[in-house]
PDB file of C-alpha atoms in Angstrom:
ATOM      1  CA  MET A 280     -30.889  -1.510 200.946  1.00  0.00           C
ATOM      2  CA  LYS A 281     -31.569  -3.283 197.477  1.00  0.00           C
ATOM      3  CA  LYS A 282     -34.397  -5.767 197.293  1.00  0.00           C
ATOM      4  CA  LEU A 283     -33.680  -9.632 197.174  1.00  0.00           C
ATOM      5  CA  PHE A 284     -34.609 -11.700 194.452  1.00  0.00           C
ATOM      6  CA  LYS A 285     -35.798 -14.933 195.002  1.00  0.00           C
ATOM      7  CA  MET A 286     -34.729 -18.289 193.426  1.00  0.00           C
ATOM      8  CA  LYS A 287     -36.453 -18.715 190.398  1.00  0.00           C
ATOM      9  CA  LEU A 288     -37.081 -22.596 189.272  1.00  0.00           C
ATOM     10  CA  LYS A 289     -37.873 -23.782 185.372  1.00  0.00           C
ATOM     11  CA  LYS A 290     -37.924 -27.171 183.967  1.00  0.00           C
ATOM     12  CA  TYR A 291     -34.421 -28.655 183.291  1.00  0.00           C
ATOM     13  CA  LYS A 292     -35.356 -30.338 179.533  1.00  0.00           C
ATOM     14  CA  GLU A 293     -36.675 -26.554 179.016  1.00  0.00           C
ATOM     15  CA  GLN A 294     -33.325 -25.178 179.951  1.00  0.00           C
ATOM     16  CA  ILE A 295     -31.346 -26.999 177.942  1.00  0.00           C
ATOM     17  CA  GLU A 296     -32.978 -26.111 174.853  1.00  0.00           C
ATOM     18  CA  GLU A 297     -31.639 -22.894 175.506  1.00  0.00           C
ATOM     19  CA  TRP A 298     -28.136 -23.034 176.667  1.00  0.00           C
ATOM     20  CA  PRO A 299     -24.823 -23.326 175.192  1.00  0.00           C
ATOM     21  CA  THR A 300     -23.910 -26.680 174.496  1.00  0.00           C
ATOM     22  CA  GLU A 301     -19.837 -26.451 174.063  1.00  0.00           C
ATOM     23  CA  GLY A 302     -17.754 -23.664 175.209  1.00  0.00           C
ATOM     24  CA  TYR A 303     -16.492 -21.413 178.465  1.00  0.00           C
ATOM     25  CA  HIS A 304     -19.210 -20.604 180.021  1.00  0.00           C
ATOM     26  CA  ILE A 305     -20.223 -18.859 183.910  1.00  0.00           C
ATOM     27  CA  MET A 306     -23.843 -20.420 183.945  1.00  0.00           C
ATOM     28  CA  ALA A 307     -25.523 -19.011 186.694  1.00  0.00           C
ATOM     29  CA  GLN A 308     -29.046 -17.073 188.067  1.00  0.00           C
ATOM     30  CA  TYR A 309     -28.113 -13.315 188.407  1.00  0.00           C
ATOM     31  CA  ASN A 310     -29.710 -10.285 187.759  1.00  0.00           C
ATOM     32  CA  GLU A 311     -27.861  -6.749 187.929  1.00  0.00           C
ATOM     33  CA  ASN A 312     -27.531  -6.609 192.052  1.00  0.00           C
ATOM     34  CA  HIS A 313     -26.943 -10.605 192.865  1.00  0.00           C
ATOM     35  CA  ILE A 314     -25.491 -13.982 191.507  1.00  0.00           C
ATOM     36  CA  ILE A 315     -26.590 -17.057 193.184  1.00  0.00           C
ATOM     37  CA  VAL A 316     -23.748 -19.484 194.040  1.00  0.00           C
ATOM     38  CA  TYR A 317     -23.633 -22.578 195.841  1.00  0.00           C
ATOM     39  CA  GLN A 318     -21.597 -24.825 198.266  1.00  0.00           C
ATOM     40  CA  SER A 319     -22.358 -27.984 200.157  1.00  0.00           C
ATOM     41  CA  TYR A 320     -21.158 -28.832 203.966  1.00  0.00           C
ATOM     42  CA  ARG A 321     -21.195 -30.952 206.876  1.00  0.00           C
ATOM     43  CA  PRO A 322     -24.235 -30.132 209.052  1.00  0.00           C
ATOM     44  CA  GLU A 323     -22.289 -28.001 211.435  1.00  0.00           C
ATOM     45  CA  ILE A 324     -21.230 -25.789 209.003  1.00  0.00           C
ATOM     46  CA  GLY A 325     -24.050 -25.439 207.018  1.00  0.00           C
ATOM     47  CA  ASN A 326     -26.475 -25.231 209.744  1.00  0.00           C
ATOM     48  CA  PHE A 327     -24.218 -22.223 211.189  1.00  0.00           C
ATOM     49  CA  ALA A 328     -24.611 -20.306 207.960  1.00  0.00           C
ATOM     50  CA  VAL A 329     -27.967 -20.642 207.928  1.00  0.00           C
ATOM     51  CA  LYS A 330     -28.856 -19.656 210.922  1.00  0.00           C
ATOM     52  CA  ASN A 331     -26.313 -17.242 211.310  1.00  0.00           C
ATOM     53  CA  GLN A 332     -26.422 -15.576 207.652  1.00  0.00           C
ATOM     54  CA  TYR A 333     -22.286 -15.258 207.136  1.00  0.00           C
ATOM     55  CA  PHE A 334     -19.585 -18.684 207.525  1.00  0.00           C
ATOM     56  CA  GLY A 335     -18.267 -18.912 210.924  1.00  0.00           C
ATOM     57  CA  GLY A 336     -17.796 -21.588 213.699  1.00  0.00           C
ATOM     58  CA  ALA A 337     -16.570 -24.824 212.156  1.00  0.00           C
ATOM     59  CA  PHE A 338     -15.676 -22.721 208.736  1.00  0.00           C
ATOM     60  CA  SER A 339     -12.230 -22.360 208.233  1.00  0.00           C
ATOM     61  CA  LEU A 340     -10.796 -19.116 207.172  1.00  0.00           C
ATOM     62  CA  GLU A 341      -7.420 -20.830 206.662  1.00  0.00           C
ATOM     63  CA  ARG A 342      -8.450 -23.572 203.501  1.00  0.00           C
ATOM     64  CA  MET A 343      -9.334 -22.181 200.399  1.00  0.00           C
ATOM     65  CA  THR A 344     -13.066 -22.275 199.842  1.00  0.00           C
ATOM     66  CA  TRP A 345     -14.755 -22.580 195.948  1.00  0.00           C
ATOM     67  CA  ILE A 346     -17.775 -21.595 195.015  1.00  0.00           C
ATOM     68  CA  LYS A 347     -19.882 -22.820 192.040  1.00  0.00           C
ATOM     69  CA  PRO A 348     -22.217 -20.633 190.186  1.00  0.00           C
ATOM     70  CA  ASN A 349     -23.468 -23.678 188.436  1.00  0.00           C
ATOM     71  CA  PHE A 350     -26.324 -25.960 189.812  1.00  0.00           C
ATOM     72  CA  LEU A 351     -25.372 -29.216 187.887  1.00  0.00           C
ATOM     73  CA  TRP A 352     -21.870 -28.318 188.697  1.00  0.00           C
ATOM     74  CA  MET A 353     -22.572 -28.607 192.505  1.00  0.00           C
ATOM     75  CA  MET A 354     -24.511 -31.717 192.187  1.00  0.00           C
ATOM     76  CA  TYR A 355     -21.785 -33.384 190.163  1.00  0.00           C
ATOM     77  CA  ARG A 356     -19.251 -32.402 192.828  1.00  0.00           C
ATOM     78  CA  ASN A 357     -21.316 -33.322 196.128  1.00  0.00           C
ATOM     79  CA  GLY A 358     -23.580 -36.311 194.862  1.00  0.00           C
ATOM     80  CA  TRP A 359     -26.692 -34.595 194.871  1.00  0.00           C
ATOM     81  CA  GLY A 360     -25.897 -33.638 198.280  1.00  0.00           C
ATOM     82  CA  THR A 361     -25.516 -37.365 199.438  1.00  0.00           C
ATOM     83  CA  LYS A 362     -21.424 -37.332 199.869  1.00  0.00           C
ATOM     84  CA  GLU A 363     -19.872 -37.017 202.602  1.00  0.00           C
ATOM     85  CA  GLY A 364     -19.615 -33.738 204.816  1.00  0.00           C
ATOM     86  CA  GLN A 365     -21.583 -32.210 201.726  1.00  0.00           C
ATOM     87  CA  GLU A 366     -25.503 -32.867 202.672  1.00  0.00           C
ATOM     88  CA  VAL A 367     -26.565 -29.395 203.233  1.00  0.00           C
ATOM     89  CA  VAL A 368     -25.878 -27.868 200.259  1.00  0.00           C
ATOM     90  CA  LEU A 369     -26.355 -23.942 200.509  1.00  0.00           C
ATOM     91  CA  ALA A 370     -27.602 -21.191 198.016  1.00  0.00           C
ATOM     92  CA  ILE A 371     -25.299 -18.111 198.758  1.00  0.00           C
ATOM     93  CA  HIS A 372     -26.872 -14.914 197.409  1.00  0.00           C
ATOM     94  CA  LEU A 373     -23.912 -13.148 196.666  1.00  0.00           C
ATOM     95  CA  LYS A 374     -23.340  -9.238 196.020  1.00  0.00           C
ATOM     96  CA  ARG A 375     -22.408  -9.198 192.121  1.00  0.00           C
ATOM     97  CA  GLU A 376     -19.750  -6.300 192.503  1.00  0.00           C
ATOM     98  CA  ALA A 377     -17.885  -9.450 195.023  1.00  0.00           C
ATOM     99  CA  PHE A 378     -18.181 -11.947 192.336  1.00  0.00           C
ATOM    100  CA  GLU A 379     -17.308  -9.108 189.778  1.00  0.00           C
ATOM    101  CA  ARG A 380     -13.782  -8.478 191.981  1.00  0.00           C
ATOM    102  CA  TYR A 381     -13.674 -12.548 191.880  1.00  0.00           C
ATOM    103  CA  LEU A 382     -13.179 -12.587 188.830  1.00  0.00           C
ATOM    104  CA  GLU A 383     -11.323  -9.571 188.397  1.00  0.00           C
ATOM    105  CA  LYS A 384      -8.422 -10.891 190.733  1.00  0.00           C
ATOM    106  CA  ALA A 385      -8.896 -15.105 189.464  1.00  0.00           C
ATOM    107  CA  VAL A 386      -5.825 -16.590 188.688  1.00  0.00           C
ATOM    108  CA  TRP A 387      -5.915 -19.800 186.873  1.00  0.00           C
ATOM    109  CA  SER A 388      -5.794 -23.025 188.579  1.00  0.00           C
ATOM    110  CA  SER A 389      -3.465 -24.324 185.208  1.00  0.00           C
ATOM    111  CA  PHE A 390      -1.086 -22.573 183.244  1.00  0.00           C
ATOM    112  CA  ASN A 391      -2.408 -20.787 180.203  1.00  0.00           C
ATOM    113  CA  ALA A 392       0.328 -19.340 177.407  1.00  0.00           C
ATOM    114  CA  THR A 393      -1.941 -16.579 176.698  1.00  0.00           C
ATOM    115  CA  ILE A 394      -2.687 -14.736 179.505  1.00  0.00           C
ATOM    116  CA  TYR A 395       0.628 -15.642 181.822  1.00  0.00           C
ATOM    117  CA  GLU A 396       3.095 -15.683 178.784  1.00  0.00           C
ATOM    118  CA  SER A 397       5.503 -17.922 180.923  1.00  0.00           C
ATOM    119  CA  ARG A 398       5.316 -20.638 183.625  1.00  0.00           C
ATOM    120  CA  LYS A 399       7.406 -18.375 185.629  1.00  0.00           C
ATOM    121  CA  ASN A 400       4.841 -15.887 185.425  1.00  0.00           C
ATOM    122  CA  TRP A 401       1.816 -18.003 186.414  1.00  0.00           C
ATOM    123  CA  GLN A 402       3.336 -19.572 189.355  1.00  0.00           C
ATOM    124  CA  ASN A 403       4.160 -16.201 190.780  1.00  0.00           C
ATOM    125  CA  ALA A 404       0.684 -15.490 189.894  1.00  0.00           C
ATOM    126  CA  VAL A 405      -0.725 -18.169 191.510  1.00  0.00           C
ATOM    127  CA  LYS A 406       1.448 -18.004 194.825  1.00  0.00           C
ATOM    128  CA  THR A 407       0.127 -14.139 195.449  1.00  0.00           C
ATOM    129  CA  SER A 408      -3.668 -14.387 194.365  1.00  0.00           C
ATOM    130  CA  SER A 409      -6.451 -15.039 196.824  1.00  0.00           C
ATOM    131  CA  ILE A 410      -8.936 -16.193 194.214  1.00  0.00           C
ATOM    132  CA  ARG A 411      -8.117 -19.554 192.299  1.00  0.00           C
ATOM    133  CA  LEU A 412     -10.584 -19.608 188.596  1.00  0.00           C
ATOM    134  CA  GLN A 413     -10.581 -23.358 187.298  1.00  0.00           C
ATOM    135  CA  TRP A 414     -12.265 -24.517 184.711  1.00  0.00           C
ATOM    136  CA  ASP A 415     -14.071 -28.187 184.427  1.00  0.00           C
ATOM    137  CA  PRO A 416     -16.237 -30.222 181.824  1.00  0.00           C
ATOM    138  CA  ASP A 417     -19.652 -29.456 182.877  1.00  0.00           C
ATOM    139  CA  HIS A 418     -22.430 -32.458 183.538  1.00  0.00           C
ATOM    140  CA  ASP A 419     -25.766 -33.494 182.581  1.00  0.00           C
ATOM    141  CA  PRO A 420     -27.970 -34.409 185.995  1.00  0.00           C
ATOM    142  CA  TYR A 421     -26.508 -38.034 185.479  1.00  0.00           C
ATOM    143  CA  GLY A 422     -22.864 -36.901 186.818  1.00  0.00           C
ATOM    144  CA  GLU A 423     -22.425 -37.473 182.710  1.00  0.00           C
ATOM    145  CA  LYS A 424     -19.676 -34.823 181.174  1.00  0.00           C
ATOM    146  CA  VAL A 425     -21.122 -32.706 178.310  1.00  0.00           C
ATOM    147  CA  LYS A 426     -19.084 -30.485 175.824  1.00  0.00           C
ATOM    148  CA  ARG A 427     -19.522 -27.558 177.706  1.00  0.00           C
ATOM    149  CA  LYS A 428     -16.752 -26.125 180.235  1.00  0.00           C
ATOM    150  CA  ALA A 429     -18.276 -25.128 183.715  1.00  0.00           C
ATOM    151  CA  ILE A 430     -16.558 -22.281 186.932  1.00  0.00           C
ATOM    152  CA  GLN A 431     -15.342 -23.252 189.910  1.00  0.00           C
ATOM    153  CA  ILE A 432     -13.907 -20.168 191.914  1.00  0.00           C
ATOM    154  CA  GLY A 433     -11.378 -20.394 194.900  1.00  0.00           C
ATOM    155  CA  ILE A 434     -11.644 -17.916 197.210  1.00  0.00           C
ATOM    156  CA  ARG A 435      -8.861 -17.704 200.219  1.00  0.00           C
ATOM    157  CA  ASN A 436      -6.602 -15.331 202.701  1.00  0.00           C
ATOM    158  CA  ASP A 437      -8.209 -11.617 202.667  1.00  0.00           C
ATOM    159  CA  GLU A 438     -10.405 -12.804 200.241  1.00  0.00           C
ATOM    160  CA  ILE A 439     -12.232 -15.281 202.354  1.00  0.00           C
ATOM    161  CA  LYS A 440     -12.720 -12.983 205.515  1.00  0.00           C
ATOM    162  CA  ARG A 441     -14.473 -10.564 203.041  1.00  0.00           C
ATOM    163  CA  PHE A 442     -16.903 -13.776 201.316  1.00  0.00           C
ATOM    164  CA  SER A 443     -17.899 -15.122 204.893  1.00  0.00           C
ATOM    165  CA  LYS A 444     -20.108 -11.983 205.554  1.00  0.00           C
ATOM    166  CA  GLU A 445     -19.337  -8.567 203.593  1.00  0.00           C
ATOM    167  CA  ASP A 446     -20.267 -10.280 199.890  1.00  0.00           C
ATOM    168  CA  ILE A 447     -23.557 -12.362 201.065  1.00  0.00           C
ATOM    169  CA  LEU A 448     -26.643 -10.794 201.034  1.00  0.00           C
ATOM    170  CA  LYS A 449     -28.912 -14.380 202.006  1.00  0.00           C
ATOM    171  CA  ILE A 450     -27.616 -18.016 202.725  1.00  0.00           C
ATOM    172  CA  GLU A 451     -30.692 -20.389 201.849  1.00  0.00           C
ATOM    173  CA  ASP A 452     -30.870 -23.736 203.007  1.00  0.00           C
ATOM    174  CA  ILE A 453     -32.001 -25.510 199.732  1.00  0.00           C
ATOM    175  CA  SER A 454     -31.190 -29.683 200.805  1.00  0.00           C
ATOM    176  CA  THR A 455     -34.392 -30.460 200.450  1.00  0.00           C
ATOM    177  CA  PHE A 456     -35.435 -28.946 197.496  1.00  0.00           C
ATOM    178  CA  VAL A 457     -31.745 -31.094 196.417  1.00  0.00           C
ATOM    179  CA  ALA A 458     -33.027 -34.418 197.783  1.00  0.00           C
ATOM    180  CA  GLU A 459     -36.938 -34.134 196.051  1.00  0.00           C
ATOM    181  CA  GLN A 460     -34.919 -33.178 192.238  1.00  0.00           C
ATOM    182  CA  TYR A 461     -33.111 -35.970 192.926  1.00  0.00           C
ATOM    183  CA  GLN A 462     -35.429 -38.824 192.876  1.00  0.00           C
ATOM    184  CA  HIS A 463     -36.508 -37.538 189.782  1.00  0.00           C
ATOM    185  CA  VAL A 464     -32.765 -38.341 188.237  1.00  0.00           C
ATOM    186  CA  LYS A 465     -32.614 -41.757 190.074  1.00  0.00           C
ATOM    187  CA  ASN A 466     -36.057 -42.396 188.471  1.00  0.00           C
ATOM    188  CA  LYS A 467     -34.964 -41.344 184.682  1.00  0.00           C
ATOM    189  CA  GLU A 468     -37.586 -38.661 184.957  1.00  0.00           C
ATOM    190  CA  LEU A 469     -35.822 -35.902 183.487  1.00  0.00           C
ATOM    191  CA  ASP A 470     -39.139 -34.024 182.414  1.00  0.00           C
ATOM    192  CA  LYS A 471     -40.299 -33.553 185.885  1.00  0.00           C
ATOM    193  CA  LEU A 472     -36.620 -32.643 187.084  1.00  0.00           C
ATOM    194  CA  MET A 473     -36.474 -28.796 188.548  1.00  0.00           C
ATOM    195  CA  MET A 474     -33.293 -26.627 189.208  1.00  0.00           C
ATOM    196  CA  PRO A 475     -32.737 -22.914 188.909  1.00  0.00           C
ATOM    197  CA  GLU A 476     -33.225 -21.402 185.929  1.00  0.00           C
ATOM    198  CA  GLU A 477     -29.525 -20.404 184.319  1.00  0.00           C
ATOM    199  CA  LYS A 478     -28.333 -18.322 181.649  1.00  0.00           C
ATOM    200  CA  PRO A 479     -24.716 -17.720 180.091  1.00  0.00           C
ATOM    201  CA  TYR A 480     -23.354 -14.766 182.778  1.00  0.00           C
ATOM    202  CA  ILE A 481     -22.551 -11.089 180.959  1.00  0.00           C
ATOM    203  CA  ILE A 482     -19.194  -9.981 182.920  1.00  0.00           C
ATOM    204  CA  ASN A 483     -19.970  -6.265 183.572  1.00  0.00           C
ATOM    205  CA  LEU A 484     -16.329  -5.154 185.095  1.00  0.00           C
ATOM    206  CA  SER A 485     -14.523  -1.464 184.797  1.00  0.00           C
ATOM    207  CA  SER A 486     -11.231  -3.421 184.690  1.00  0.00           C
ATOM    208  CA  THR A 487      -9.386  -4.396 181.813  1.00  0.00           C
ATOM    209  CA  ASN A 488      -8.196  -7.740 183.763  1.00  0.00           C
ATOM    210  CA  ASN A 489      -8.790 -10.575 181.698  1.00  0.00           C
ATOM    211  CA  SER A 490      -7.574 -13.163 183.849  1.00  0.00           C
ATOM    212  CA  PHE A 491     -10.645 -14.915 183.521  1.00  0.00           C
ATOM    213  CA  THR A 492     -11.207 -15.093 179.703  1.00  0.00           C
ATOM    214  CA  VAL A 493     -10.584 -17.834 177.270  1.00  0.00           C
TER     215      VAL A 493
END
């Protein structure tokens, strides 16, 4: 079995000097075999996932679940783990081949004429796809929008069953880490803020499907 890599941390202030400031980028921590994505849940779901190392119990296989490879995008959506029902913040180590399968099968959540030619083609693709791709403005630690776009991926139907068990290598509860770092944000001490080290994701697909490109 391939050895899992541990989450690497780096100061936020150092990372922003290296990140692209605009454009469409999948910001993530990854290597040739793994990628970390984030989700937040209420304790009933999050604690089950950490204990059992898969999603089950109260987790619904009938609803679309959204994963985010960008840490700050997750923090914007869950309020640094303070929003009701999103208290347990999970770092999910996925097989890289699974993540790229999602990208390969993804259909945009909004119409893009360059990819789908007609709105009808796009609507048909949405109906039949198990993977949804959405680009939104990325955010800084304070929740303010930046010019760079961030990605989130929605998973449903047969794909959510594969995601919940087969695609996962490890599930970590990082709620305590998130709470500690949020104190630096609230105190406006971004020089002390640590976060997962991220870089633009380089796609390595054998397919020519370009539904994820911009």
